[in-house]
Short mmCIF file of C-alpha atoms and ligand atoms in Angstrom, two decimals:
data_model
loop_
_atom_site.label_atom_id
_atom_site.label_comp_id
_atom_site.label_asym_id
_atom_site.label_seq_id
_atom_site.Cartn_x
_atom_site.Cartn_y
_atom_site.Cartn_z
CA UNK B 1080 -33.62 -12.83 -0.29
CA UNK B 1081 -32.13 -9.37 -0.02
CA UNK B 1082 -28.65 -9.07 -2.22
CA UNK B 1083 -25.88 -6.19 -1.71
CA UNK B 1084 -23.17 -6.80 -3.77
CA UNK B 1085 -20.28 -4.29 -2.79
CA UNK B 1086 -17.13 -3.19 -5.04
CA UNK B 1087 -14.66 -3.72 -1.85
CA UNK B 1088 -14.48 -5.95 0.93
CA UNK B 1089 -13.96 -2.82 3.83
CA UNK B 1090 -17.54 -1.56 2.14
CA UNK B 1091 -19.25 -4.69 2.57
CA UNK B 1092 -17.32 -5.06 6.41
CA UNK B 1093 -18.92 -1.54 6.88
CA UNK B 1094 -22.25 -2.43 6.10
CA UNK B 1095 -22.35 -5.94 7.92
CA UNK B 1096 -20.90 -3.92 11.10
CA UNK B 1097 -23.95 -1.92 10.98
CA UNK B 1098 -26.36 -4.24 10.51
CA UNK B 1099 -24.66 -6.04 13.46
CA UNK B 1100 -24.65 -3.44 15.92
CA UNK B 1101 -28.34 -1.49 14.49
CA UNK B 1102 -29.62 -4.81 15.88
CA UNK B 1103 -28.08 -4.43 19.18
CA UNK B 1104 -29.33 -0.83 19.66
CA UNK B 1105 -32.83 -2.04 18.77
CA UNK B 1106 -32.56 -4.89 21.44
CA UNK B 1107 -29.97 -4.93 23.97
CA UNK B 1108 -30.72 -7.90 24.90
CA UNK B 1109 -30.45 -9.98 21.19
CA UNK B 1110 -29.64 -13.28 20.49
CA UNK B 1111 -26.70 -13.57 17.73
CA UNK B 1112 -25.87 -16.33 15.90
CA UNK B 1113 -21.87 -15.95 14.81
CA UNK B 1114 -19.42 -17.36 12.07
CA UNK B 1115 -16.19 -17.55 11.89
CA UNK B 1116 -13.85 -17.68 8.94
CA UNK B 1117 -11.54 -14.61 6.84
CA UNK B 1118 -15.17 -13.17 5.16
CA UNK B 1119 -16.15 -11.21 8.86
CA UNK B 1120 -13.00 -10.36 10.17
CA UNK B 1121 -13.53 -6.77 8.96
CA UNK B 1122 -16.81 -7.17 10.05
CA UNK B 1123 -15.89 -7.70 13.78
CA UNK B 1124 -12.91 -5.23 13.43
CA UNK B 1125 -15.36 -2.75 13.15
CA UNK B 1126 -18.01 -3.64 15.60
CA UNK B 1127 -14.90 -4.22 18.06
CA UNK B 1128 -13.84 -0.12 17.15
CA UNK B 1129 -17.67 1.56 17.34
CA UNK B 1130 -18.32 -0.33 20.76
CA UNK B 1131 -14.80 0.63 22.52
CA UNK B 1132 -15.98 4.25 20.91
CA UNK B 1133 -19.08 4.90 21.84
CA UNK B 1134 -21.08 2.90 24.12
CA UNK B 1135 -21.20 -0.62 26.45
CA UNK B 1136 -23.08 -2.23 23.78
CA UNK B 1137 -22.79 -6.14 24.34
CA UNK B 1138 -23.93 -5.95 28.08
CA UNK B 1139 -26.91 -8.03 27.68
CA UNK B 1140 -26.38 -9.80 24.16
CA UNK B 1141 -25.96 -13.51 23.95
CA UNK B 1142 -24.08 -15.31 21.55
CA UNK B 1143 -24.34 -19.02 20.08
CA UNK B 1144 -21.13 -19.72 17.50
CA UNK B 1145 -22.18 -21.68 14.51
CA UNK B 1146 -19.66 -24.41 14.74
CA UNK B 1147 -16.23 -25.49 16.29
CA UNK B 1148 -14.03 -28.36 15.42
CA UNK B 1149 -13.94 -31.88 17.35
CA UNK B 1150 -10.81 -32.73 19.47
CA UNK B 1151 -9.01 -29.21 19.77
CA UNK B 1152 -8.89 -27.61 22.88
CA UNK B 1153 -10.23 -24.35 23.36
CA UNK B 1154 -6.89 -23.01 23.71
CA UNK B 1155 -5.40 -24.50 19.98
CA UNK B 1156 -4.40 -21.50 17.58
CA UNK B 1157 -6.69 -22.91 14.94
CA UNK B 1158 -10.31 -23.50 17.15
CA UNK B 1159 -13.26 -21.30 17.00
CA UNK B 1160 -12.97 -20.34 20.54
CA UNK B 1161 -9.38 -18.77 20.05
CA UNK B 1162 -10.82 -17.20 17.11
CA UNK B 1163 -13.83 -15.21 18.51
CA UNK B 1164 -11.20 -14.35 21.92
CA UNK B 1165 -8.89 -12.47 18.81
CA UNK B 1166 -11.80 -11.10 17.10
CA UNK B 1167 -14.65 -9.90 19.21
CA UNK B 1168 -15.08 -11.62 22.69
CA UNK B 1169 -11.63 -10.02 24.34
CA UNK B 1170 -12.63 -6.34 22.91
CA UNK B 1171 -15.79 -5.70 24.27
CA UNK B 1172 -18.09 -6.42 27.09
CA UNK B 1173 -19.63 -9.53 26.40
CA UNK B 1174 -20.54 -11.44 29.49
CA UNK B 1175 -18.53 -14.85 29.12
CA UNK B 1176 -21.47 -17.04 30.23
CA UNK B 1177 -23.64 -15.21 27.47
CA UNK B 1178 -20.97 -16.10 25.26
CA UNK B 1179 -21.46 -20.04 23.26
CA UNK B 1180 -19.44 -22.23 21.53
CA UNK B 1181 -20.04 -25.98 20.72
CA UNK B 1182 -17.44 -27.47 23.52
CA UNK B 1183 -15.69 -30.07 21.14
CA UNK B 1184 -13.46 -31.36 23.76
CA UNK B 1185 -16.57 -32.92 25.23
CA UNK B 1186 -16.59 -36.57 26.35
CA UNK B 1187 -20.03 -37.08 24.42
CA UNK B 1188 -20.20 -34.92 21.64
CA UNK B 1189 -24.23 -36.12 20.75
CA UNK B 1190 -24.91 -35.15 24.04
CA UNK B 1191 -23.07 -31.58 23.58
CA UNK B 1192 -24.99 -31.22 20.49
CA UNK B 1193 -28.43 -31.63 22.63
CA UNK B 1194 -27.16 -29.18 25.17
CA UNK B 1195 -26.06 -26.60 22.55
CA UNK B 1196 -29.34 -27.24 20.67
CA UNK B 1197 -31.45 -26.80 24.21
CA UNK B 1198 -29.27 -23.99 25.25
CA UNK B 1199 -30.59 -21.67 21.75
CA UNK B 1200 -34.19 -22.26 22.90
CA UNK B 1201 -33.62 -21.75 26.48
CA UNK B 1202 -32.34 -18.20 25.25
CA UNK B 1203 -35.50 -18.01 23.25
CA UNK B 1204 -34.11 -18.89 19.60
CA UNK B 1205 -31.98 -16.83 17.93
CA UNK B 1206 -32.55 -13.25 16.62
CA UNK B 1207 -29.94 -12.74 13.93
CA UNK B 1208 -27.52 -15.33 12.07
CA UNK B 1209 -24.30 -14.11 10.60
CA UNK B 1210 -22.97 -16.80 8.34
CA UNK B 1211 -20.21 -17.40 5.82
CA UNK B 1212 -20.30 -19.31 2.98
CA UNK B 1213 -17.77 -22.47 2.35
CA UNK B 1214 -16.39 -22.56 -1.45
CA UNK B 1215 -18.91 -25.54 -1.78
CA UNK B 1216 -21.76 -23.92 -0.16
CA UNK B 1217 -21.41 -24.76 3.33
CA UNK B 1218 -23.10 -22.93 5.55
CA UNK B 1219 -21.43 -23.54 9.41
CA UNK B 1220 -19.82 -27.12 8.93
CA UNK B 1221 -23.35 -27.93 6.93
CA UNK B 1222 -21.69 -29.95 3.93
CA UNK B 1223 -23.22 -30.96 0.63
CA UNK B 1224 -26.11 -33.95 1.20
CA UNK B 1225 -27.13 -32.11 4.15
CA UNK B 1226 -30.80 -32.64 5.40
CA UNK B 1227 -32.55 -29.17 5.55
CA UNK B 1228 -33.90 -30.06 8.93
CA UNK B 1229 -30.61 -31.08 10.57
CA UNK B 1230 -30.19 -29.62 14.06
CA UNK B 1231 -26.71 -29.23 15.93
CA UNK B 1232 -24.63 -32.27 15.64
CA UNK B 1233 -21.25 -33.79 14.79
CA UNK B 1234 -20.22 -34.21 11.40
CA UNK B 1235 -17.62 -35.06 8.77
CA UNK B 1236 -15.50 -32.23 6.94
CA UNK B 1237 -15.16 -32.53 3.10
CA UNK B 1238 -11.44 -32.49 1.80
CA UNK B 1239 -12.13 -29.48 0.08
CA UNK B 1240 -13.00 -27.67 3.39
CA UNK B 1241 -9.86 -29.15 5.51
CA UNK B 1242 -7.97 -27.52 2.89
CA UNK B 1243 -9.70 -24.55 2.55
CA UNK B 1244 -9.14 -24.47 6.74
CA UNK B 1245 -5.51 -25.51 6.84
CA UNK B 1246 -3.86 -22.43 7.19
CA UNK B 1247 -5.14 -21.83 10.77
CA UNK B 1248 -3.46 -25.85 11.87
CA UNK B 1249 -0.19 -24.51 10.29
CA UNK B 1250 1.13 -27.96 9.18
CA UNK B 1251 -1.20 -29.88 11.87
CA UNK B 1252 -3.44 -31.90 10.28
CA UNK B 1253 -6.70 -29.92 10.29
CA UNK B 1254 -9.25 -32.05 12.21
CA UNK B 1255 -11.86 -34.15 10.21
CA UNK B 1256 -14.72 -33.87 12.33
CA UNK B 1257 -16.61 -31.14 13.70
CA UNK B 1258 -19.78 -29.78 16.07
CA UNK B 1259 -22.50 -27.77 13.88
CA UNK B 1260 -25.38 -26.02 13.78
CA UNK B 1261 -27.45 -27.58 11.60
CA UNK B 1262 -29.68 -26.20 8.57
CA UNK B 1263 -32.56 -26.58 10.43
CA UNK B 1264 -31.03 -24.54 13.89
CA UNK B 1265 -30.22 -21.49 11.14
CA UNK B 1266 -33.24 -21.55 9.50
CA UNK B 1267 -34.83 -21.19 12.70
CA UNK B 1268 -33.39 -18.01 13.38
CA UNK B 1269 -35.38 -14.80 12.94
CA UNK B 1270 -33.46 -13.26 10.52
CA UNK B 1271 -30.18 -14.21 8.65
CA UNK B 1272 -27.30 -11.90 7.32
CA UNK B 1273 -25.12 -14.05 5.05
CA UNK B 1274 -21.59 -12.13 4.17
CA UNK B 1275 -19.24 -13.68 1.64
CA UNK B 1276 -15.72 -12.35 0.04
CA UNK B 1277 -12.89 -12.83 -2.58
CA UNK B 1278 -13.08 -14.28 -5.96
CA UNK B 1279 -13.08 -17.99 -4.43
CA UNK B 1280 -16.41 -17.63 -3.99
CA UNK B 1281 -18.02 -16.48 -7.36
CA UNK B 1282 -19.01 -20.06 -8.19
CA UNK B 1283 -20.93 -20.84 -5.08
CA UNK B 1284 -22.60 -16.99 -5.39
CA UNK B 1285 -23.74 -17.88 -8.48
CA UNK B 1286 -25.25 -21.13 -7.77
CA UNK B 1287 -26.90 -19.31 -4.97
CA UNK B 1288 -28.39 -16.47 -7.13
CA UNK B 1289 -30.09 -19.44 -9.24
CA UNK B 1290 -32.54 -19.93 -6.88
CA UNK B 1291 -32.08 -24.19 -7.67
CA UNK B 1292 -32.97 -25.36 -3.93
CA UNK B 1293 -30.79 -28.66 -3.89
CA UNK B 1294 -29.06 -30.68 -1.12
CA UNK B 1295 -26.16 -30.86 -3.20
CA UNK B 1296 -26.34 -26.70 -2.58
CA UNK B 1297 -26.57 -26.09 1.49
CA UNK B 1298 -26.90 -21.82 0.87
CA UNK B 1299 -29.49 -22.98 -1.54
CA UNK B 1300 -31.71 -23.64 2.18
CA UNK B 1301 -31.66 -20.30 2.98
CA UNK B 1302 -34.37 -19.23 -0.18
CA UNK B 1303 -36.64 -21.42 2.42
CA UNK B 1304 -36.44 -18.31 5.22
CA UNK B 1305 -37.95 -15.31 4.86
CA UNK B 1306 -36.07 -12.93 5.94
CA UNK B 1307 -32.07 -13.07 4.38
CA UNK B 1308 -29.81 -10.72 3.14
CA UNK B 1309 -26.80 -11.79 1.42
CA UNK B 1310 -23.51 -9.43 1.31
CA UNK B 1311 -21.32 -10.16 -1.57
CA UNK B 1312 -17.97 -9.48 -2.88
CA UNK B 1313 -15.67 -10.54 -5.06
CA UNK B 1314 -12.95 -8.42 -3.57
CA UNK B 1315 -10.50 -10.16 -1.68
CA UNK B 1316 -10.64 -10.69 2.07
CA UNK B 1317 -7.50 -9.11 3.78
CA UNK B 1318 -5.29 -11.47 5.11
CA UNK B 1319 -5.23 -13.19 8.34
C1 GLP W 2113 -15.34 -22.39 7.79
C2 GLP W 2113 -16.47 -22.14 8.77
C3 GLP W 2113 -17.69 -21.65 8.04
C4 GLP W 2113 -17.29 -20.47 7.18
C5 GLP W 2113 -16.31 -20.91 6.15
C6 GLP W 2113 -15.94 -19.83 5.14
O1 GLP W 2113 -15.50 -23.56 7.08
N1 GLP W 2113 -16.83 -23.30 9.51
O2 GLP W 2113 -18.68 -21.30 8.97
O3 GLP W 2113 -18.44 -19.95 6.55
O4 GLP W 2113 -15.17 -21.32 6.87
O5 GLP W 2113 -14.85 -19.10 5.58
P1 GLP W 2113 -14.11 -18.00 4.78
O6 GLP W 2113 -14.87 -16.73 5.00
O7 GLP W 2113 -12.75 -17.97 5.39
O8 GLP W 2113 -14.05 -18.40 3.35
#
């Protein structure tokens, strides 16, 4: 595990923008896993800026969204899908049907799971996994107690992260279920870039940095892969 720790959060946005669009000049045609969440806004602001700059980059890149939350439509303020549209998808020239979100709406969400699941191999696995990292080590919607082998499937949010989420439901009750990838479907990605921000995380960084592989600890998975890189700061994440 590769560790940049940076003094401000544009610095580490800077270098996770680069690492995100080095890895589209090297393969047009990559496979990205993406997160969500304040830590890579500045990320995506950035990749968003370079691409309507200097080149057509996501012509041939495919995308697979680490998670999205069960029963809101697409169009809600607070779902994934309205996120990405803000952030990336809108800004450059992703082709939408390269483009993947768990559908949450879905009438059976085990059998959305499956699809989502089949749909990463059918595009030949992913390349590169962007991630955040939840207060309590979450990694997608992956919550403490989670098997290390879990693929994509529905599962229950902790308190602690419908709280940490509730700003985007502004007074809505933020759901309690959700679609993830599991630990499993990221660890089987080629390479991983893990970016978190703002004092609110120090704890889980350093329970990460202890190397202690434990269940209780879902980042803790990610010493299992090979190849990650973690980008760390304490420095707050701009605002929303
Ligand atoms: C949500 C997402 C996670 C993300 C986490 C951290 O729970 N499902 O994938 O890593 O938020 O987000 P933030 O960067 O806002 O702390």
């Amino acid at each position: 595990m590769k560790w940049h720790t940076f003094d401000r959060a544009d610095a580490l946005s800077e270098h996770a923008a680069d690492v995100f669009l080095k890895a589209i000049q090297s393969n047009p045609r990559v496979v990205l896993g993406l997160p969500t969440g304040r830590s890579p806004i500045g990320m995506y602001e950035r990749v968003v800026s370079q691409c309507a700059r200097e080149y057509r980059c996501f012509r041939d890149v495919t995308t697979f969204n680490l998670d999205e939350y069960a029963g809101v439509p697409r169009e809600h303020p607070g779902s994934y899908c309205t996120y990405m549209k803000q952030h990336l998808f809108d800004h450059v020239d992703l082709d939408p049907k390269n483009t993947h979100i768990p559908d949450g709406m879905a009438d059976d969400l085990d059998a959305e799971c499956a699809r989502y699941e089949q749909a990463i191999k059918d595009a030949g696995g992913l390349d590169l996994t962007f991630l955040g990292l939840g207060r309590n080590g979450h990694i997608g919607f992956n919550e403490p107690g989670t098997p290390f082998d879990a693929r994509t499937r529905v599962v229950e949010l902790t308190p602690s992260t419908r709280a940490a989420n509730a700003e985007f439901f502004s007074g809505e009750d933020v759901p309690s279920r959700a679609i993830t990838m599991g630990i499993g479907t990221i660890l089987s990605s080629r390479a991983i870039v893990l970016i978190a921000s703002g004092r609110g995380k120090v704890d889980a960084i350093e329970r990460l940095q202890s190397h202690r592989i434990d269940r209780a600890f879902p980042a803790s998975a990610l010493w299992n892969h090979p190849k990650v890189t973690v980008l760390w700061t304490a420095a707050a994440t701009p605002p929303l």
